[in-house]
N, CA, C and O atoms as a DFTB+ gen file, in Angstrom:
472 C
 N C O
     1  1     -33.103       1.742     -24.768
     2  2     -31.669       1.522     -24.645
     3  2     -31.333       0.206     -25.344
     4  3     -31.968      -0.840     -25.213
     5  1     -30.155       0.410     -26.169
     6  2     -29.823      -1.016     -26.878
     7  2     -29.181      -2.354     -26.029
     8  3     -28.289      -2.241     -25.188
     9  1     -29.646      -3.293     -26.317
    10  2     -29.307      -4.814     -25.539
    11  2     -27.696      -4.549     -24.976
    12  3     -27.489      -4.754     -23.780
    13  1     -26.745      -4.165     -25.712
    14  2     -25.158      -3.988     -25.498
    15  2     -25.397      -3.577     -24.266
    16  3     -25.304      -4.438     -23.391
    17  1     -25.798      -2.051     -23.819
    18  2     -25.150      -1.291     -23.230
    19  2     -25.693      -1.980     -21.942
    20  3     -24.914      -2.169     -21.008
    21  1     -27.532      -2.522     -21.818
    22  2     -27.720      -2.990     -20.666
    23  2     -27.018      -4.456     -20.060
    24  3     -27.158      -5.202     -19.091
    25  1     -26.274      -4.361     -21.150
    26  2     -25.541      -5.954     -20.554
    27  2     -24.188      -5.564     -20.011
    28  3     -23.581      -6.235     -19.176
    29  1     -23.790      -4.525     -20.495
    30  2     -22.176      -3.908     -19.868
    31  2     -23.007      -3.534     -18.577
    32  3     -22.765      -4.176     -17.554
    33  1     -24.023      -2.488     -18.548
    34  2     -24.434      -2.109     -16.884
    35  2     -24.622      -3.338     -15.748
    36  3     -24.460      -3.366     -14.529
    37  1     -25.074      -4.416     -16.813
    38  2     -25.615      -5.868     -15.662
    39  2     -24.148      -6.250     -14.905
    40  3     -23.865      -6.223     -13.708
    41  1     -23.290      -6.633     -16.140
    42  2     -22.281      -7.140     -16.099
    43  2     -21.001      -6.284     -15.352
    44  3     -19.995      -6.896     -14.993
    45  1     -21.161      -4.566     -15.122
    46  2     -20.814      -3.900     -13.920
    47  2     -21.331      -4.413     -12.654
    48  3     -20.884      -5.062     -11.708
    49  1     -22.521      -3.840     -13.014
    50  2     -23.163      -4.324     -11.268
    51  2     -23.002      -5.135     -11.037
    52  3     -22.910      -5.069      -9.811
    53  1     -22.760      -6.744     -11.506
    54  2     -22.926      -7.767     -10.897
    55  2     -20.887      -7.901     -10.060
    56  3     -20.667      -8.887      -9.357
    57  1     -20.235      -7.322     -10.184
    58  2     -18.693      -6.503     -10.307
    59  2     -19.047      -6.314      -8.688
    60  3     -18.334      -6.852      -7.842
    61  1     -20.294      -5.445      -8.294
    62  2     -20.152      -5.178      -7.132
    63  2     -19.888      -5.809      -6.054
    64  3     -20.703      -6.730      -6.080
    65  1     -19.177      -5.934      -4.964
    66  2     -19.278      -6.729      -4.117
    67  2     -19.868      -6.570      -2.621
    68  3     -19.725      -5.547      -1.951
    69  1     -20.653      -7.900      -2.129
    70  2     -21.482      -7.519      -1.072
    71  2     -20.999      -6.958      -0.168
    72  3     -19.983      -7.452       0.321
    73  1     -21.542      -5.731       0.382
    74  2     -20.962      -5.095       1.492
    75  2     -20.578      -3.626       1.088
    76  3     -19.962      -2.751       1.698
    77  1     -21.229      -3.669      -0.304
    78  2     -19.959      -2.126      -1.325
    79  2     -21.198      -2.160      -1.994
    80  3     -21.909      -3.145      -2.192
    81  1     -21.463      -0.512      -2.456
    82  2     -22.106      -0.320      -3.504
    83  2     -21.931       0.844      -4.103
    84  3     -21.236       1.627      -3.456
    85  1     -22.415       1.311      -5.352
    86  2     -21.774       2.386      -6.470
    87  2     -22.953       3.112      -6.310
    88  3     -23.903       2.837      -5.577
    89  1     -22.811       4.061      -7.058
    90  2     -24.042       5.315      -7.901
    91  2     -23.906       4.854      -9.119
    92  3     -22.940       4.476      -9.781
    93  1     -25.510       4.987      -9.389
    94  2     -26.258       5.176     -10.790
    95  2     -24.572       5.796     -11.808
    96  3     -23.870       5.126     -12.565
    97  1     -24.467       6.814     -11.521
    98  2     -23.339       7.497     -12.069
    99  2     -21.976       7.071     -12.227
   100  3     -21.243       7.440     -13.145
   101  1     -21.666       6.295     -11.319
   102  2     -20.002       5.871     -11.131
   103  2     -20.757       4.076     -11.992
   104  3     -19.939       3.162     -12.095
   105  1     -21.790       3.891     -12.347
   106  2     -21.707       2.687     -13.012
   107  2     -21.768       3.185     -14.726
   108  3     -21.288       2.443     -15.582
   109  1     -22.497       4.693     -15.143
   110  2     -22.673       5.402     -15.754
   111  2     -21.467       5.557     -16.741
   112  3     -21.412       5.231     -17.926
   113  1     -20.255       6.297     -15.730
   114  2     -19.189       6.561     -16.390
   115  2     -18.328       5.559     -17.139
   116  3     -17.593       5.920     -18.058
   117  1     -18.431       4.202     -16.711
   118  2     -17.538       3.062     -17.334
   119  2     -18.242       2.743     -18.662
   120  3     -17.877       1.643     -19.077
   121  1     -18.853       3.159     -19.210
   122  2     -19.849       2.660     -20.949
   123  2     -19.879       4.189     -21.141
   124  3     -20.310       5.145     -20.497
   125  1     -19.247       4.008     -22.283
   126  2     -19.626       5.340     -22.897
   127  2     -20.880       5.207     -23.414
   128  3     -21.370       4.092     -23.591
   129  1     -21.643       6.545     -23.760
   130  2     -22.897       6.536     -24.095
   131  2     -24.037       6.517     -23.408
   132  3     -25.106       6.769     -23.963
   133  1     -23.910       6.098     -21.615
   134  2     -24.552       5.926     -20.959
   135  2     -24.766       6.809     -19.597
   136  3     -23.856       7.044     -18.803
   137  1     -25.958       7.207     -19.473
   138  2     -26.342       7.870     -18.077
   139  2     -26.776       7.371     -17.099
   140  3     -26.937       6.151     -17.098
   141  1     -27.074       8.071     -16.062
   142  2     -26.919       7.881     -14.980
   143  2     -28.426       7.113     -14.516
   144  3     -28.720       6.136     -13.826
   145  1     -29.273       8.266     -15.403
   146  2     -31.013       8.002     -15.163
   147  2     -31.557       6.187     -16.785
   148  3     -32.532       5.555     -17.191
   149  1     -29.835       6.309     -17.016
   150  2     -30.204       4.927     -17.600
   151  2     -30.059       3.689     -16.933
   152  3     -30.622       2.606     -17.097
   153  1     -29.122       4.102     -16.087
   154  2     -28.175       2.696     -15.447
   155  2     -29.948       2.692     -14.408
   156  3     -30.432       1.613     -14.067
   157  1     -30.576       3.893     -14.105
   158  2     -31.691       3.413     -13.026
   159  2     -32.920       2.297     -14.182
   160  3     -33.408       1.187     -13.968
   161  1     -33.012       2.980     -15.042
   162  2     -34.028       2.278     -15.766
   163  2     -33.674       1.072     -16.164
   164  3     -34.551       0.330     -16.607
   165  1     -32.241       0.604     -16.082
   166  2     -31.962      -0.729     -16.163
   167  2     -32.052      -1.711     -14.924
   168  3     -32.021      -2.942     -14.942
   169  1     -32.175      -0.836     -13.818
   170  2     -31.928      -1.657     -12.298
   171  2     -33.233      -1.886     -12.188
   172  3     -33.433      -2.998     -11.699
   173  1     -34.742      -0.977     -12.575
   174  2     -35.614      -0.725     -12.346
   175  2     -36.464      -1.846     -13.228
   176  3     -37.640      -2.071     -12.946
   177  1     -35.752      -2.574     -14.377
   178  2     -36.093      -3.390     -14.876
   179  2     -35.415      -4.660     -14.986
   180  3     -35.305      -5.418     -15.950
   181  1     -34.934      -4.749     -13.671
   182  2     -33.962      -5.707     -13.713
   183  2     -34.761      -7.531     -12.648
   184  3     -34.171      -8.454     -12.086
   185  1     -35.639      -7.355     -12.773
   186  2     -36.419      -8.433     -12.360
   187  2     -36.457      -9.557     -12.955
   188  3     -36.538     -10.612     -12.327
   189  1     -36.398      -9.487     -14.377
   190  2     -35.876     -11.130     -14.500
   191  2     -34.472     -11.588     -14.818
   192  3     -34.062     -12.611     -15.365
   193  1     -33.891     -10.597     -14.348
   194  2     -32.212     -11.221     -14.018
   195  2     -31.883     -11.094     -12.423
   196  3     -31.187     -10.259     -11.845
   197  1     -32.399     -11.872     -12.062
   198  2     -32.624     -12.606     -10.810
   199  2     -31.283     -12.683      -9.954
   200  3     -31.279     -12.665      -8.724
   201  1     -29.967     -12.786     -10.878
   202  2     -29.082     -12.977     -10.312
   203  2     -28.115     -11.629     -10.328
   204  3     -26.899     -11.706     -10.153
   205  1     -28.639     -10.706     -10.503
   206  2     -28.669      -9.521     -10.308
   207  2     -28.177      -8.279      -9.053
   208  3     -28.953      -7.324      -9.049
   209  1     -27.307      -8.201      -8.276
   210  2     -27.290      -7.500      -7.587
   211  2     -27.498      -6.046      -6.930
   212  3     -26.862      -5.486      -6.037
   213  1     -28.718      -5.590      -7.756
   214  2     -29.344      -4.151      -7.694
   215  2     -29.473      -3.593      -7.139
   216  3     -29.644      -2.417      -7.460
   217  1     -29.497      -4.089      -5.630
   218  2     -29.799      -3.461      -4.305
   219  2     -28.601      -2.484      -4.207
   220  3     -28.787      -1.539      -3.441
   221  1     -27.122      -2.547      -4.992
   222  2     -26.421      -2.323      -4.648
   223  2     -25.717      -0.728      -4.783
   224  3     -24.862       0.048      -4.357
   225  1     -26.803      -0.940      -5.716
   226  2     -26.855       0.977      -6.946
   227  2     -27.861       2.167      -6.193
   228  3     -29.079       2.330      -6.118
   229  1     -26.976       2.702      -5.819
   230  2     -27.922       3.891      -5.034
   231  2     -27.211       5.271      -5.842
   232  3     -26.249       5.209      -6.609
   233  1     -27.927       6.453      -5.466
   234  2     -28.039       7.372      -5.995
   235  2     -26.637       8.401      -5.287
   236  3     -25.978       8.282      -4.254
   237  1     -26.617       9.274      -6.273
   238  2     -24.820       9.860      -5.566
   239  2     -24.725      10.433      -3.561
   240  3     -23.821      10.577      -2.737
   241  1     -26.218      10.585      -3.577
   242  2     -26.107      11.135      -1.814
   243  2     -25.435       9.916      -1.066
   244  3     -24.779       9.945      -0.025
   245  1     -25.721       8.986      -1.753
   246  2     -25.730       7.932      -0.727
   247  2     -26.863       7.375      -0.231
   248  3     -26.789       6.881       0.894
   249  1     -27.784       7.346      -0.752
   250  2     -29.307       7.365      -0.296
   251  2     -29.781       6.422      -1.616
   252  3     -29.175       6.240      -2.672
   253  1     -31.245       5.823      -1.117
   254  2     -31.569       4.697      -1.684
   255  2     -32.854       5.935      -2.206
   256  3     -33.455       6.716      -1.469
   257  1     -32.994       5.763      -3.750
   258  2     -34.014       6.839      -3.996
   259  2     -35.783       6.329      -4.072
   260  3     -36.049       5.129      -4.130
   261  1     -36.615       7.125      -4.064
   262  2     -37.995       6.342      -3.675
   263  2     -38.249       5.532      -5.048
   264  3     -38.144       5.958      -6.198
   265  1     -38.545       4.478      -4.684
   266  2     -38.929       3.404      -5.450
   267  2     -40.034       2.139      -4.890
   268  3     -40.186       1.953      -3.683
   269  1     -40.711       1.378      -5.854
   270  2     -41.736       0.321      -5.213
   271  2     -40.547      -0.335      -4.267
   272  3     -40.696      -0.280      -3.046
   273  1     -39.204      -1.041      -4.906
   274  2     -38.628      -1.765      -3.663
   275  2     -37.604      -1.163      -3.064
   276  3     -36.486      -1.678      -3.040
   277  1     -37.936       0.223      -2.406
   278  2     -36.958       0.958      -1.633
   279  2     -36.975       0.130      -0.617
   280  3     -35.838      -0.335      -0.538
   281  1     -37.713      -0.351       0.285
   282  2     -37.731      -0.933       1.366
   283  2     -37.212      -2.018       1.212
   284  3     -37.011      -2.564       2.296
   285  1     -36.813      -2.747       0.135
   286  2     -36.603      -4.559      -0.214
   287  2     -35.159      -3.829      -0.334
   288  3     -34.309      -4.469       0.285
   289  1     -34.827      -3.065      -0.745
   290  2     -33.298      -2.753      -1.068
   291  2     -32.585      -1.867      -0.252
   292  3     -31.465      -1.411      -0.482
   293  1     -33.643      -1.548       1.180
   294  2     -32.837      -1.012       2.343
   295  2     -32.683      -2.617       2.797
   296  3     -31.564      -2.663       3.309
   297  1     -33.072      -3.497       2.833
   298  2     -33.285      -4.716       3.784
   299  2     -32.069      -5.155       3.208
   300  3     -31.023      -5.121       3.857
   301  1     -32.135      -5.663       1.759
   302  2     -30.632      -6.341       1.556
   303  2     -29.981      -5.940       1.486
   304  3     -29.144      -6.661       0.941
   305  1     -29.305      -4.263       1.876
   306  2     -28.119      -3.806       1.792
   307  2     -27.767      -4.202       3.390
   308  3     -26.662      -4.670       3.665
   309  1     -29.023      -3.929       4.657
   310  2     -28.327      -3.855       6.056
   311  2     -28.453      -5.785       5.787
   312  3     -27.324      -6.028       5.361
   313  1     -28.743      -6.303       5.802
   314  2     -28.408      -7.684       5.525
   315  2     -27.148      -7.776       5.019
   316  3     -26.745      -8.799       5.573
   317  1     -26.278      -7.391       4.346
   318  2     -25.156      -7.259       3.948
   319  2     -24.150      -6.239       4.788
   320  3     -23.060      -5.876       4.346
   321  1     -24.599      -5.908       5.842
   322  2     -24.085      -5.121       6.889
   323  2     -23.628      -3.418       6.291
   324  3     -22.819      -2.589       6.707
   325  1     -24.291      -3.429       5.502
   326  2     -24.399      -1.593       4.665
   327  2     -25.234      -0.837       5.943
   328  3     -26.147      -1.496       6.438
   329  1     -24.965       0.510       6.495
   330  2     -25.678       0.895       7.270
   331  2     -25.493       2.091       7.421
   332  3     -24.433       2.712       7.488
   333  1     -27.282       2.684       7.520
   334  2     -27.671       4.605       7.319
   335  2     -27.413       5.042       8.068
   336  3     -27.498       4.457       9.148
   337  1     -26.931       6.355       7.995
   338  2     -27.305       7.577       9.298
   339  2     -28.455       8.138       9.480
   340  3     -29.483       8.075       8.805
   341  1     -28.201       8.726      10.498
   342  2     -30.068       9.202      10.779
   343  2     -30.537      10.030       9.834
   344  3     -31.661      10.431      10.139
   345  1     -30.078      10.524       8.643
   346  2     -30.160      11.010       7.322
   347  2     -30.523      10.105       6.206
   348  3     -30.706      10.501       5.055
   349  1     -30.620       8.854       6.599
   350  2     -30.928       7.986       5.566
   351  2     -29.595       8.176       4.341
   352  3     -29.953       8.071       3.168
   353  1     -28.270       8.418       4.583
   354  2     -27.542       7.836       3.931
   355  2     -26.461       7.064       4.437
   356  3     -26.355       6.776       5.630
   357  1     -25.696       6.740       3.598
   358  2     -24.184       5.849       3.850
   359  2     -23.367       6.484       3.514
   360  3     -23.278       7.425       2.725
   361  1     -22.450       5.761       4.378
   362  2     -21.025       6.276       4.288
   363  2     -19.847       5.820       3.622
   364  3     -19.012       5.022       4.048
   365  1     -19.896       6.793       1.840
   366  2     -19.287       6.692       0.463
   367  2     -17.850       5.576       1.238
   368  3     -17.628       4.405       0.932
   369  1     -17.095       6.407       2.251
   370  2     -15.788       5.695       2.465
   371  2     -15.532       4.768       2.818
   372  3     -14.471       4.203       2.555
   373  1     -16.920       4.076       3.918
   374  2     -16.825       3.028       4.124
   375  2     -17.151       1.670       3.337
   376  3     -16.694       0.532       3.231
   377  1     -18.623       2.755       2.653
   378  2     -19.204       1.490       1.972
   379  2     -18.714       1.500       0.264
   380  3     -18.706       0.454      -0.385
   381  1     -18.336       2.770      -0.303
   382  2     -18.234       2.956      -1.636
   383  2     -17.315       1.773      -2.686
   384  3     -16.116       1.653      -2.433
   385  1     -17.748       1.169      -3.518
   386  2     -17.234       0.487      -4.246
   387  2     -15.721       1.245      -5.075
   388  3     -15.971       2.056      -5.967
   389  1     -14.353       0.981      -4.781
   390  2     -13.315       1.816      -5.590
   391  2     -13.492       1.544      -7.636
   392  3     -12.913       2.277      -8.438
   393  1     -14.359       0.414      -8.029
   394  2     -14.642      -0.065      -9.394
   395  2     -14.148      -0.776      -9.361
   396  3     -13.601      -1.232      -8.357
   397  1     -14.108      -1.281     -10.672
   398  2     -13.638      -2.538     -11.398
   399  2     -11.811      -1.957     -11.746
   400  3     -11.352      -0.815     -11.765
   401  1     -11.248      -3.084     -11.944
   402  2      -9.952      -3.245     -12.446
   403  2     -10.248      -3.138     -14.043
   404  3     -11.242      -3.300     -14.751
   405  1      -8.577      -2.703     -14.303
   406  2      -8.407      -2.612     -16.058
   407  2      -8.762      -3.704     -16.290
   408  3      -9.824      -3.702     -16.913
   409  1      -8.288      -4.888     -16.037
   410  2      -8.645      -6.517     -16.679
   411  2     -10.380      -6.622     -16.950
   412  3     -11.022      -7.064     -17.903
   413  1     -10.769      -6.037     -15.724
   414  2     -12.329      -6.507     -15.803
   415  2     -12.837      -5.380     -17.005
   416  3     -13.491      -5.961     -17.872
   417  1     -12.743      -4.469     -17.160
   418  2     -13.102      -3.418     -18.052
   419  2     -12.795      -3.466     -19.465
   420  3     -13.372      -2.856     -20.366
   421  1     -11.656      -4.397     -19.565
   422  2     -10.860      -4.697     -20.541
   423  2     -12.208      -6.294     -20.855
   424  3     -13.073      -6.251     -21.730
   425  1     -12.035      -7.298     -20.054
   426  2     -12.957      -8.404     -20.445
   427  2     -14.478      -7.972     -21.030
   428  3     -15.107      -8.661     -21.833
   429  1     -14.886      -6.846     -20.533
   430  2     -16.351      -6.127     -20.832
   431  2     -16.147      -5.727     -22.111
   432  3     -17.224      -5.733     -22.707
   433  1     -15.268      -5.391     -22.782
   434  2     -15.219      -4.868     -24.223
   435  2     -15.047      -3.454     -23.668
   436  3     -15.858      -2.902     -24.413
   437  1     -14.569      -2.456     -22.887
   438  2     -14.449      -1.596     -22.048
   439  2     -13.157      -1.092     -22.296
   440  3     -12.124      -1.722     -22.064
   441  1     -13.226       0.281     -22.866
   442  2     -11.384       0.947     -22.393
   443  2     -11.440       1.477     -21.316
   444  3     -12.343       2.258     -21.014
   445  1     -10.360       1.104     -20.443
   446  2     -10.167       1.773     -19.387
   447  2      -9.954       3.412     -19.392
   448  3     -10.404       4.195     -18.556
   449  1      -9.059       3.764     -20.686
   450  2      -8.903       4.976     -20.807
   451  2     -10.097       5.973     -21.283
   452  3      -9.799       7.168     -21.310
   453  1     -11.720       5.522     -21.747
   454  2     -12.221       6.051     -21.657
   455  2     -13.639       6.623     -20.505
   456  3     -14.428       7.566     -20.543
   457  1     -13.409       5.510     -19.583
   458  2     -14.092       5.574     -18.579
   459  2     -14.019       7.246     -17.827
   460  3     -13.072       7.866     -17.342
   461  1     -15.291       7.548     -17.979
   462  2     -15.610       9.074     -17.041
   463  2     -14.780      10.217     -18.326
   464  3     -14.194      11.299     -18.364
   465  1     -15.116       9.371     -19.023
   466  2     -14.702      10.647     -20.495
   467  2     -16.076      11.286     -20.932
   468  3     -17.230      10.861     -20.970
   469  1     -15.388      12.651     -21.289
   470  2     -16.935      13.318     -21.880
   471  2     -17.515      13.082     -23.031
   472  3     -18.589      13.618     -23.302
């Protein structure tokens, strides 16, 4: 994946705010060009951007998918008061991030009007 696109995904996620988190997919749709199983391979390599908020990207169930730090990224989401059902997911309405604003999408080099375009 080219340097651009993983810096629009960083520079989404880091958008998120504690207590809220997105899908692979709903970070997907704001960059054109980009999927869903990319935005993971960017979170998945996201260790030396430290300042990073990754924990925050879970998969569309609502569920944290198996990974080495599934357990490090159930911890800092309920640390952030995010919390499962006995299904091991969350609840989109409570916890779901609504996105970024036009301004912020607009500052990313981002059209708003093409976000979640085919």
């Amino acid at each position: 994946m080219d340097k651009r696109k993983t810096e629009r995904i960083d520079a989404l996620v880091r958008l998120v705010p504690s207590g809220k988190v997105a899908s692979y997919g709903q970070i997907a749709g704001y960059i054109p060009g980009v999927t869903p199983r990319m935005v993971g391979y960017a979170m998945a390599g996201s260790g030396a951007r430290s300042d990073l908020p990754w924990h925050r990207i879970l998969n569309a169930k609502g569920s944290i998918s198996g990974h080495a730090g599934a357990a490090e990224q159930r911890r800092l989401l309920e640390e952030e008061g995010v919390r499962f059902n006995n299904r091991e997911r969350l609840d989109w309405a409570l916890y779901g991030w609504s996105g970024p604003d036009h301004i912020s999408l607009l500052e990313l080099g981002l059209d708003p009007e093409d976000a979640f375009g085919d």
